[in-house]
XYZ file of C-alpha atoms in Angstrom:
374
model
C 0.000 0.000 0.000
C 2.638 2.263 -0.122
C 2.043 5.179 -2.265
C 4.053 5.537 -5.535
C 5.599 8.718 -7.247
C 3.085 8.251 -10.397
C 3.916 11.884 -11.282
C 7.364 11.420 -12.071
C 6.602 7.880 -13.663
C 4.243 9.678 -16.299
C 6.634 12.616 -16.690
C 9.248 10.390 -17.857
C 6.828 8.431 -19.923
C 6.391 11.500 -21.703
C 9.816 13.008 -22.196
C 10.459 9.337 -23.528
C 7.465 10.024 -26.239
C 8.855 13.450 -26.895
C 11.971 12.302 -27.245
C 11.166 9.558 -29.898
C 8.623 11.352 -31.793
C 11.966 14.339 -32.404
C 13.916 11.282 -33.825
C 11.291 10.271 -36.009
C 10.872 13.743 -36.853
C 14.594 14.255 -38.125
C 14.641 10.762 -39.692
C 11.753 11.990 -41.836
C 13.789 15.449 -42.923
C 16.927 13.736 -43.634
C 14.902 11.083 -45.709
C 13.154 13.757 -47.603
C 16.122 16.247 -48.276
C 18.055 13.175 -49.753
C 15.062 11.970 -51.423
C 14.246 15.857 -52.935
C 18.087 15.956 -54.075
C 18.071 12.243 -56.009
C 14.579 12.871 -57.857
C 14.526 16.705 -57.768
C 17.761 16.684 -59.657
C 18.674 13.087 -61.340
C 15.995 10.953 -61.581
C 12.710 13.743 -62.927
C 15.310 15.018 -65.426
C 16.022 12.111 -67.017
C 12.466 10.956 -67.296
C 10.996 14.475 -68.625
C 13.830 14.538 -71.320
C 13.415 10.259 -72.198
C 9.662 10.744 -72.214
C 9.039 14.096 -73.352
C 6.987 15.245 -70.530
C 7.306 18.039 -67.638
C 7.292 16.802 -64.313
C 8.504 18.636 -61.602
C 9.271 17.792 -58.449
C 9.097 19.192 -54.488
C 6.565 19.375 -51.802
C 4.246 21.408 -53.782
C 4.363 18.902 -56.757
C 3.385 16.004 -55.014
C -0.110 16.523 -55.477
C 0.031 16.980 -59.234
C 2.223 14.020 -59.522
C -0.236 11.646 -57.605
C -2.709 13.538 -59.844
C -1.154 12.940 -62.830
C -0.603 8.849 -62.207
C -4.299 8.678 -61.294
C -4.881 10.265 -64.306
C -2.591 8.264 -66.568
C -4.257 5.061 -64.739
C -7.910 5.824 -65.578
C -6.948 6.991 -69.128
C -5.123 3.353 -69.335
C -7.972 1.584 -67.951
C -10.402 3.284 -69.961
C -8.918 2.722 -73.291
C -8.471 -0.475 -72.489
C -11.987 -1.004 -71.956
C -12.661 0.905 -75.360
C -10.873 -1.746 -77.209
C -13.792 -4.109 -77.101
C -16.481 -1.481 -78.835
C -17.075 -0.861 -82.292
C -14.265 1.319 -84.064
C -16.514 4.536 -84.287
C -17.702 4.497 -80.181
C -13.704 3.739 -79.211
C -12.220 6.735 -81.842
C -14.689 9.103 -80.087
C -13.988 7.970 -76.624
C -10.529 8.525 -77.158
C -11.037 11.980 -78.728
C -12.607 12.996 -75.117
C -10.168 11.327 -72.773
C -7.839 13.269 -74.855
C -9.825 16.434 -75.344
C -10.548 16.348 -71.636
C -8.851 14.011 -69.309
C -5.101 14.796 -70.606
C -5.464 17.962 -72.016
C -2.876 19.853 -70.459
C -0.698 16.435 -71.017
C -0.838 15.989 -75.189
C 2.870 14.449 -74.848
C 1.167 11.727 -72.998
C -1.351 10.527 -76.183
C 1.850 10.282 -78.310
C 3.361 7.646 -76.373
C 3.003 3.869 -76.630
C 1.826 1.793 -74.262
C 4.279 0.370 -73.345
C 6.279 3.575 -72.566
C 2.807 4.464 -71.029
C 2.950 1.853 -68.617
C 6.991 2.256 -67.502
C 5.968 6.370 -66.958
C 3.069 4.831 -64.780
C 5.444 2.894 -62.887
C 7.978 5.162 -62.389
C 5.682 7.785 -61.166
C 4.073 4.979 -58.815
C 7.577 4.512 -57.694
C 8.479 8.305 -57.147
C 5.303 8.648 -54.724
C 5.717 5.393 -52.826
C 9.328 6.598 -52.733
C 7.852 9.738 -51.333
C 5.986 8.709 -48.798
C 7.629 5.922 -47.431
C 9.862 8.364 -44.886
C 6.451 8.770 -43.451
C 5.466 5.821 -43.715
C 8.532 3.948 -41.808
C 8.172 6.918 -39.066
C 4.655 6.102 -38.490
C 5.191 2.279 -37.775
C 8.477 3.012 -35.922
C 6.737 5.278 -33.290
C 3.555 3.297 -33.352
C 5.964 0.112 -32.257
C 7.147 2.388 -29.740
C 3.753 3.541 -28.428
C 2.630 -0.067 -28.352
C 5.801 -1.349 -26.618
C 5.914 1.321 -23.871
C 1.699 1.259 -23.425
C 2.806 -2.742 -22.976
C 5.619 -1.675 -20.332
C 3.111 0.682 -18.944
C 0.424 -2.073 -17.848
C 3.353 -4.477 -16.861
C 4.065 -1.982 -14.051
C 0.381 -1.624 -13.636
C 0.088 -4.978 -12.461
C 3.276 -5.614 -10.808
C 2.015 -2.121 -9.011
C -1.323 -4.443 -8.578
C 0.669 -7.376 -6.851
C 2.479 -5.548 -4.848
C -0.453 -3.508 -3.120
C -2.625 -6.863 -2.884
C 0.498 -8.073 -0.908
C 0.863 -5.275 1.366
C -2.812 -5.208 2.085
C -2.575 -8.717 2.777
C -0.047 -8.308 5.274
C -1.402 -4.798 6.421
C -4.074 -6.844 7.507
C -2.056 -9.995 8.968
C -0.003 -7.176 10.930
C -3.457 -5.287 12.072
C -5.090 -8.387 13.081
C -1.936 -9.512 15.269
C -1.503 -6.015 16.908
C -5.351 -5.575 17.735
C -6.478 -9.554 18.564
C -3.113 -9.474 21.425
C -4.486 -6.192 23.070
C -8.678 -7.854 23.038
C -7.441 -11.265 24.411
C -5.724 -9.383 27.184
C -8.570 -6.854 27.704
C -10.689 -9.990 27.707
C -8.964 -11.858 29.887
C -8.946 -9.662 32.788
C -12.536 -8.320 32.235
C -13.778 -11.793 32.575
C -11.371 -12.216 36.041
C -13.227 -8.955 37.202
C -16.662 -10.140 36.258
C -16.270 -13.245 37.589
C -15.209 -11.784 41.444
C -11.646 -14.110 40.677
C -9.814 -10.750 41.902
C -10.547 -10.154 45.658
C -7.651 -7.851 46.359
C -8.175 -3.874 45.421
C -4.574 -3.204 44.516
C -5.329 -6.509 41.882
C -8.439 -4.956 40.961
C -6.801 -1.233 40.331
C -4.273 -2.896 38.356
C -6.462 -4.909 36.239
C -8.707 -2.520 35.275
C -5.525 0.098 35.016
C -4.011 -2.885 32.445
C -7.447 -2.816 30.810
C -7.369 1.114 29.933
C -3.648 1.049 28.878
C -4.561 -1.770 25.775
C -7.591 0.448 24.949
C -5.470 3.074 24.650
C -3.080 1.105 22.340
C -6.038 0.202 20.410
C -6.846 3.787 19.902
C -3.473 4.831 18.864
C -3.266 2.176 16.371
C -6.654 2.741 15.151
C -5.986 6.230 14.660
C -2.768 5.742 12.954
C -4.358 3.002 10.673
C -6.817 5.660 9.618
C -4.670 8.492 8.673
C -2.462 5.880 6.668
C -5.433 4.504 4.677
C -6.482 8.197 4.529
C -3.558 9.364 2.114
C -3.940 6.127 -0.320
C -7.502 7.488 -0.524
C -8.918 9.119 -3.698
C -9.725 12.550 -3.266
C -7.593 13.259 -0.515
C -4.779 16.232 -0.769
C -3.189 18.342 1.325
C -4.815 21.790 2.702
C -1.282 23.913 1.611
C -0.920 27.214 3.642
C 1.842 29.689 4.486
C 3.426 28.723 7.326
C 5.567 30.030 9.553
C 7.399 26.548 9.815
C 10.636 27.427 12.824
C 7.404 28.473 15.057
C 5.383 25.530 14.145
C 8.516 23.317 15.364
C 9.373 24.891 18.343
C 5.591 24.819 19.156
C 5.785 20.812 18.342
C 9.096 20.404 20.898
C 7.519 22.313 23.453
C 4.773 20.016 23.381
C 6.269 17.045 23.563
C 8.980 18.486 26.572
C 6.576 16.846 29.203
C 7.069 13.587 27.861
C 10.979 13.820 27.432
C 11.469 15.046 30.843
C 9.505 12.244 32.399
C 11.126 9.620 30.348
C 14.596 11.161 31.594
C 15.892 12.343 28.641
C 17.717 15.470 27.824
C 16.221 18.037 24.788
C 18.616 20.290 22.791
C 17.821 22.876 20.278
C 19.098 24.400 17.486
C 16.310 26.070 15.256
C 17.380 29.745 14.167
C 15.678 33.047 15.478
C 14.675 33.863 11.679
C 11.433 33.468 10.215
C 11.029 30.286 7.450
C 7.634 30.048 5.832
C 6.772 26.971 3.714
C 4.002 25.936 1.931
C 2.431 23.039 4.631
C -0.517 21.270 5.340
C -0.415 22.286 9.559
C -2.120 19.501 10.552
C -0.292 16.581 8.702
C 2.890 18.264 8.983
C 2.824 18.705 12.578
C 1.333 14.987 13.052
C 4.582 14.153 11.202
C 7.160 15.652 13.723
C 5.807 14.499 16.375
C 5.974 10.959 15.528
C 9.658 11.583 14.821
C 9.669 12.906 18.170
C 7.760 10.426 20.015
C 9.521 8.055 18.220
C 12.641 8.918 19.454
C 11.164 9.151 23.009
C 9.755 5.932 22.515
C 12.288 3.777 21.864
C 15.150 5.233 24.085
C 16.421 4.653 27.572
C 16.772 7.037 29.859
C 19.890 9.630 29.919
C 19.317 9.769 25.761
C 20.057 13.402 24.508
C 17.224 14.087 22.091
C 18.176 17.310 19.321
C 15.679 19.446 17.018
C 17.689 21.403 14.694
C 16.678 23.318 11.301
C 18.886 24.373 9.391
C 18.555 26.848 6.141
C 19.455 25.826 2.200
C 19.621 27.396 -0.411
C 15.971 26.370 -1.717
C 15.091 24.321 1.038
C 15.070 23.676 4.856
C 16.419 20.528 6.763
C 14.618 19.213 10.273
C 16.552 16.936 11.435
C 15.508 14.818 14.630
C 18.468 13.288 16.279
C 19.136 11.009 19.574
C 22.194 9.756 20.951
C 20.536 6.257 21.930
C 20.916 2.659 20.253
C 21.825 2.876 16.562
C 18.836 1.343 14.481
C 19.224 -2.468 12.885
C 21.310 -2.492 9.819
C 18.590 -4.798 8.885
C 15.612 -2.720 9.351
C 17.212 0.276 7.409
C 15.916 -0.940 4.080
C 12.114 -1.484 5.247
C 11.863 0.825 8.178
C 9.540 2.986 6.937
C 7.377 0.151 6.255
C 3.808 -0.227 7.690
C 4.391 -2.501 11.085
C 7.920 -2.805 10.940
C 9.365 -2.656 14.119
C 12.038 -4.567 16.412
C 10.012 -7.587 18.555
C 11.422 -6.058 21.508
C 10.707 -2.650 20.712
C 6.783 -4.056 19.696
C 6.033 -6.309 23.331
C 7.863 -3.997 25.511
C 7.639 -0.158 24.196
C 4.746 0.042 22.958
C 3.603 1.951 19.627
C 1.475 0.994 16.513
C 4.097 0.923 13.991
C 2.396 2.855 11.512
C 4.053 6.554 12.762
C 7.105 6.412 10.148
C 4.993 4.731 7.864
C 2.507 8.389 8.172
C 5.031 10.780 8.896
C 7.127 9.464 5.035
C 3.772 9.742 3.470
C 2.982 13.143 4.911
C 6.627 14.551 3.809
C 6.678 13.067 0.379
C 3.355 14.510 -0.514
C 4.885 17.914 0.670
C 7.537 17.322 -1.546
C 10.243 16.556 1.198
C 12.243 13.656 1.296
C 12.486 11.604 4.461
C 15.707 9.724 5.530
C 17.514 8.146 8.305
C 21.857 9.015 9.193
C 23.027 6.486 11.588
């Protein structure tokens, strides 16, 4: 279910068009000016002066060529047909094929037919010769069309695959993280009911065991929402001008509670100036603090926990940095992943798994990029 960069998939897609409809483009000039020199000044030259006749050649002459063997064709075809009637109905057929079909082409009557029939050819030859340029451009870029359209659906269904796999084991993942929390809840809701807890301090810390795994629930709930959320059509981000060093320091100094009770020390370095960027408040401030929390989370006491921004050129850097544990080599590649998360870290820390998953969603539909420096 992760979401993919279609943008950027389709831009190239269409650069790679652009790009192959220029080289059919140039294919079909160079063809053409070689084409216009060999028949523009050998070949029409030679035919005009062996046949007597005054055919020119260029873009503007293509029509009156193709013209001109249509014309040659029905006149052919026509006095062939004539040949069968009577001497008197075939002299004055040919009198108005002449008078009319070729009469701005008399040197044409004078020939034979056989001479007739090696013009028609040649001229047949000269078009096709003509147009086959455009001819091998069209097929070329239609085999390229085809070829990328078959590419195109290829990733389509891999794409397919690999969502019905992640929802398959978004759901395996959901189902283990909600049925262990219920079974517990369960459990010691039935003890209570059944009066199989007599002591108070039992009691209290039943039902206080009960309202910590509904609160788990909740959190993962929530956090399975807002992830399904972003895959959903229609959804987009509610962009505003933001003041974004305020918005962090307001984030940190919510979240100071929690360090200090954990034991943990907070450093900052976010300058006095004023950065505005284009953000979605809500979503981008749901993203920090899961960085934050995160790092809160899954830390011992005594870990020095850092907020720093720092100012590009055409962008900003947040970085959120803690001096505890270095992160599994082997969780580097899929940590970002829905539910991926360290056994340990799952049974004894707590958390839904889902918070990196949201907050790399949130910052790539800003535009950002998020990543992790050991």
């Amino acid at each position: 279910m992760e979401q993919k960069d279609m943008p950027k998939e389709l831009e190239h897609l269409k650069r790679f068009l652009i790009l192959r409809l220029m080289k059919v483009m140039i294919f079909v000039l160079i063809s053409e000016g070689i084409i216009n020199l060999l028949f523009g000044q050998f070949a029409l030259p030679l035919i005009n002066e062996y046949f007597g006749t005054e055919l020119n050649w260029g873009k503007q002459a293509f029509d009156m060529n193709l013209l001109t063997l249509l014309r040659l064709a029905l006149y052919t075809i026509l006095t062939g047909l004539c040949q069968g009637l009577p001497f008197g109905a075939s002299n004055a057929i040919s009198v108005f094929l002449n008078k009319y079909l070729l009469s701005d082409m008399p040197y044409f009557s004078s020939l034979s037919g056989g001479h007739r029939t090696i013009l028609m050819m040649l001229l047949f030859v000269i078009i096709c010769t003509y147009v086959l340029p455009y001819v091998i451009g069209v097929l070329y870029y239609s085999g390229v069309v085809v070829k990328k359209l078959e590419e195109v659906r290829d990733y389509d269904k891999r794409q397919r695959d690999e969502f019905t796999k992640r929802r398959n084991l978004l759901l395996s993942d959901i189902t283990h993280d909600l049925k262990t929390p219920i079974t517990t809840m369960a459990g010691y809701a039935q003890a209570l009911n059944d009066g199989m807890v007599k002591d108070p301090d039992k009691q209290k810390q039943y039902l206080a065991s009960i309202h910590r795994k509904s609160l788990e629930m909740s959190e993962l709930i929530t956090m399975l929402f807002n992830y399904v959320k972003m895959d959903s059509e229609g959804f987009s981000l509610k962009l505003e001008k933001v003041n974004m060093t305020n918005l962090v320091l307001q984030i940190v100094a919510g979240a100071y509670t929690d360090i200090e009770n954990a034991g943990m020390d907070l450093d900052m370095d976010i300058p006095e100036e004023t950065i505005f960027a284009n953000l979605d408040r809500a979503q981008f401030s749901r993203s920090i603090t899961n960085l934050v929390t995160n790092a809160v989370r899954h830390n011992d006491a005594g870990t020095m926990i850092m907020v720093s921004i720092t100012r590009e050129l055409s962008a900003s850097t947040i970085r959120v940095m803690d001096s505890g544990n270095p992160i599994d080599e082997s969780l580097m590649d899929t940590i970002f992943d829905p539910f991926v998360m360290g056994d340990e870290s799952r049974n004894r820390r707590g958390g839904s798994g889902l918070g990196l998953s949201v907050t790399k969603k949130v910052i790539d539909m800003h535009g950002g990029k998020l990543y992790i420096e050991q």
